[in-house]
């Protein structure tokens, strides 16, 4: 069977590629709202449209690179790039929820670095990652905590946007034939915020797959370039899936530990 570490490796690798490639595609085809983010640095609309394809091309190169030759520098760059691009949204006067809703973009590459380590030298950052490793319990707990916080942020952020009636989300519900879009947004918002806190407090493994299905399904609602939006959110799906994968090993170790403790007195009595 494939080890837990290897499952996490492929989950993280594919999601990082999705994030880069999905984001890069918007740079190639250009996206009007990006002009607002360039404007944060005083760059005008005409120049912004000229720069978008260069940004997009670099993102696609990085996404392709991690698929072909996965190095630590790629998730390391995405931690910075994911935080930076997500912060441009509140800096351009969008709600702060837009930032935390994109936690999957930087939380998953951070989890990958926690799993494999940052490297002891510059050479390690550019060396190919070996997917099959035997991690200790503390490392797994760090990765699990990182994923829990990531899932909490992305669900809470999306729920928050629903609760404040983001127009883009209302348009999505309207395109699905929902007449009372306000009530729909309120319902989804409450559901996602409750789910976010439930996972942060105690992630029940059996609930993670339904939440993963919901997240993957709800990201299909974008009317324009929906498939690229869905691909770009690869980190959101990987954070939930990764938490589901890693929880199985943690639960198994806890069971083994509990069994060992409970069997020790019995051995003493028999002696």
PDB file of N, CA, C and O in Angstrom, residues 30-52 88 92 94:
ATOM      1  N   UNK A  30      -6.170  37.205 -19.222  1.00  0.00           N
ATOM      2  CA  UNK A  30      -6.374  38.505 -18.553  1.00  0.00           C
ATOM      3  C   UNK A  30      -7.714  38.544 -17.826  1.00  0.00           C
ATOM      4  O   UNK A  30      -8.708  37.992 -18.294  1.00  0.00           O
ATOM      5  N   UNK A  31      -7.694  39.184 -16.691  1.00  0.00           N
ATOM      6  CA  UNK A  31      -8.874  39.263 -15.842  1.00  0.00           C
ATOM      7  C   UNK A  31      -9.017  40.708 -15.367  1.00  0.00           C
ATOM      8  O   UNK A  31      -8.094  41.247 -14.735  1.00  0.00           O
ATOM      9  N   UNK A  32     -10.152  41.308 -15.627  1.00  0.00           N
ATOM     10  CA  UNK A  32     -10.332  42.743 -15.386  1.00  0.00           C
ATOM     11  C   UNK A  32     -10.076  43.124 -13.933  1.00  0.00           C
ATOM     12  O   UNK A  32      -9.472  44.164 -13.646  1.00  0.00           O
ATOM     13  N   UNK A  33     -10.520  42.270 -12.992  1.00  0.00           N
ATOM     14  CA  UNK A  33     -10.386  42.610 -11.578  1.00  0.00           C
ATOM     15  C   UNK A  33      -8.917  42.687 -11.148  1.00  0.00           C
ATOM     16  O   UNK A  33      -8.593  43.343 -10.163  1.00  0.00           O
ATOM     17  N   UNK A  34      -8.023  42.036 -11.898  1.00  0.00           N
ATOM     18  CA  UNK A  34      -6.594  42.110 -11.565  1.00  0.00           C
ATOM     19  C   UNK A  34      -6.073  43.547 -11.666  1.00  0.00           C
ATOM     20  O   UNK A  34      -5.079  43.888 -11.022  1.00  0.00           O
ATOM     21  N   UNK A  35      -6.720  44.369 -12.475  1.00  0.00           N
ATOM     22  CA  UNK A  35      -6.294  45.765 -12.592  1.00  0.00           C
ATOM     23  C   UNK A  35      -6.331  46.467 -11.239  1.00  0.00           C
ATOM     24  O   UNK A  35      -5.500  47.336 -10.946  1.00  0.00           O
ATOM     25  N   UNK A  36      -7.304  46.076 -10.404  1.00  0.00           N
ATOM     26  CA  UNK A  36      -7.401  46.664  -9.060  1.00  0.00           C
ATOM     27  C   UNK A  36      -6.185  46.305  -8.217  1.00  0.00           C
ATOM     28  O   UNK A  36      -5.731  47.120  -7.403  1.00  0.00           O
ATOM     29  N   UNK A  37      -5.656  45.111  -8.397  1.00  0.00           N
ATOM     30  CA  UNK A  37      -4.515  44.660  -7.602  1.00  0.00           C
ATOM     31  C   UNK A  37      -3.222  45.324  -8.072  1.00  0.00           C
ATOM     32  O   UNK A  37      -2.362  45.669  -7.255  1.00  0.00           O
ATOM     33  N   UNK A  38      -3.089  45.519  -9.379  1.00  0.00           N
ATOM     34  CA  UNK A  38      -1.929  46.262  -9.890  1.00  0.00           C
ATOM     35  C   UNK A  38      -1.998  47.720  -9.451  1.00  0.00           C
ATOM     36  O   UNK A  38      -0.973  48.358  -9.223  1.00  0.00           O
ATOM     37  N   UNK A  39      -3.225  48.211  -9.328  1.00  0.00           N
ATOM     38  CA  UNK A  39      -3.403  49.617  -8.934  1.00  0.00           C
ATOM     39  C   UNK A  39      -2.904  49.884  -7.517  1.00  0.00           C
ATOM     40  O   UNK A  39      -2.580  51.025  -7.181  1.00  0.00           O
ATOM     41  N   UNK A  40      -2.843  48.857  -6.681  1.00  0.00           N
ATOM     42  CA  UNK A  40      -2.309  49.013  -5.328  1.00  0.00           C
ATOM     43  C   UNK A  40      -0.884  49.569  -5.387  1.00  0.00           C
ATOM     44  O   UNK A  40      -0.448  50.307  -4.504  1.00  0.00           O
ATOM     45  N   UNK A  41      -0.136  49.232  -6.462  1.00  0.00           N
ATOM     46  CA  UNK A  41       1.248  49.676  -6.628  1.00  0.00           C
ATOM     47  C   UNK A  41       1.350  50.843  -7.606  1.00  0.00           C
ATOM     48  O   UNK A  41       2.439  51.181  -8.080  1.00  0.00           O
ATOM     49  N   UNK A  42       0.198  51.451  -7.923  1.00  0.00           N
ATOM     50  CA  UNK A  42       0.199  52.608  -8.799  1.00  0.00           C
ATOM     51  C   UNK A  42       0.330  52.267 -10.269  1.00  0.00           C
ATOM     52  O   UNK A  42       0.653  53.141 -11.086  1.00  0.00           O
ATOM     53  N   UNK A  43       0.079  51.019 -10.648  1.00  0.00           N
ATOM     54  CA  UNK A  43       0.176  50.594 -12.046  1.00  0.00           C
ATOM     55  C   UNK A  43      -1.183  50.779 -12.713  1.00  0.00           C
ATOM     56  O   UNK A  43      -2.192  50.276 -12.223  1.00  0.00           O
ATOM     57  N   UNK A  44      -1.181  51.468 -13.826  1.00  0.00           N
ATOM     58  CA  UNK A  44      -2.416  51.761 -14.532  1.00  0.00           C
ATOM     59  C   UNK A  44      -2.984  50.554 -15.262  1.00  0.00           C
ATOM     60  O   UNK A  44      -2.321  49.517 -15.406  1.00  0.00           O
ATOM     61  N   UNK A  45      -4.203  50.708 -15.772  1.00  0.00           N
ATOM     62  CA  UNK A  45      -4.902  49.588 -16.399  1.00  0.00           C
ATOM     63  C   UNK A  45      -4.194  49.098 -17.658  1.00  0.00           C
ATOM     64  O   UNK A  45      -4.073  47.888 -17.874  1.00  0.00           O
ATOM     65  N   UNK A  46      -3.718  50.013 -18.484  1.00  0.00           N
ATOM     66  CA  UNK A  46      -3.058  49.612 -19.732  1.00  0.00           C
ATOM     67  C   UNK A  46      -1.820  48.773 -19.456  1.00  0.00           C
ATOM     68  O   UNK A  46      -1.599  47.732 -20.084  1.00  0.00           O
ATOM     69  N   UNK A  47      -0.984  49.233 -18.534  1.00  0.00           N
ATOM     70  CA  UNK A  47       0.223  48.483 -18.180  1.00  0.00           C
ATOM     71  C   UNK A  47      -0.134  47.170 -17.487  1.00  0.00           C
ATOM     72  O   UNK A  47       0.548  46.148 -17.680  1.00  0.00           O
ATOM     73  N   UNK A  48      -1.197  47.178 -16.685  1.00  0.00           N
ATOM     74  CA  UNK A  48      -1.612  45.961 -15.982  1.00  0.00           C
ATOM     75  C   UNK A  48      -1.939  44.851 -16.973  1.00  0.00           C
ATOM     76  O   UNK A  48      -1.531  43.700 -16.791  1.00  0.00           O
ATOM     77  N   UNK A  49      -2.662  45.189 -18.025  1.00  0.00           N
ATOM     78  CA  UNK A  49      -3.018  44.186 -19.033  1.00  0.00           C
ATOM     79  C   UNK A  49      -1.775  43.656 -19.755  1.00  0.00           C
ATOM     80  O   UNK A  49      -1.751  42.503 -20.201  1.00  0.00           O
ATOM     81  N   UNK A  50      -0.758  44.486 -19.881  1.00  0.00           N
ATOM     82  CA  UNK A  50       0.479  44.036 -20.520  1.00  0.00           C
ATOM     83  C   UNK A  50       1.287  43.100 -19.610  1.00  0.00           C
ATOM     84  O   UNK A  50       1.981  42.191 -20.086  1.00  0.00           O
ATOM     85  N   UNK A  51       1.201  43.344 -18.297  1.00  0.00           N
ATOM     86  CA  UNK A  51       1.971  42.553 -17.338  1.00  0.00           C
ATOM     87  C   UNK A  51       1.310  41.220 -16.996  1.00  0.00           C
ATOM     88  O   UNK A  51       1.997  40.260 -16.625  1.00  0.00           O
ATOM     89  N   UNK A  52      -0.022  41.153 -17.096  1.00  0.00           N
ATOM     90  CA  UNK A  52      -0.751  39.939 -16.710  1.00  0.00           C
ATOM     91  C   UNK A  52      -0.223  38.669 -17.377  1.00  0.00           C
ATOM     92  O   UNK A  52      -0.006  37.654 -16.699  1.00  0.00           O
ATOM     93  N   UNK A  88      -3.640  41.240  -1.568  1.00  0.00           N
ATOM     94  CA  UNK A  88      -3.964  42.330  -2.488  1.00  0.00           C
ATOM     95  C   UNK A  88      -5.466  42.607  -2.528  1.00  0.00           C
ATOM     96  O   UNK A  88      -5.889  43.706  -2.885  1.00  0.00           O
ATOM     97  N   UNK A  92      -6.978  46.253  -1.876  1.00  0.00           N
ATOM     98  CA  UNK A  92      -7.700  46.950  -2.943  1.00  0.00           C
ATOM     99  C   UNK A  92      -9.161  47.183  -2.544  1.00  0.00           C
ATOM    100  O   UNK A  92     -10.031  47.320  -3.393  1.00  0.00           O
ATOM    101  N   UNK A  94     -11.363  45.187  -1.007  1.00  0.00           N
ATOM    102  CA  UNK A  94     -12.293  44.069  -0.930  1.00  0.00           C
ATOM    103  C   UNK A  94     -12.369  43.601   0.527  1.00  0.00           C
ATOM    104  O   UNK A  94     -11.480  43.919   1.324  1.00  0.00           O
TER     105      UNK A  94
END
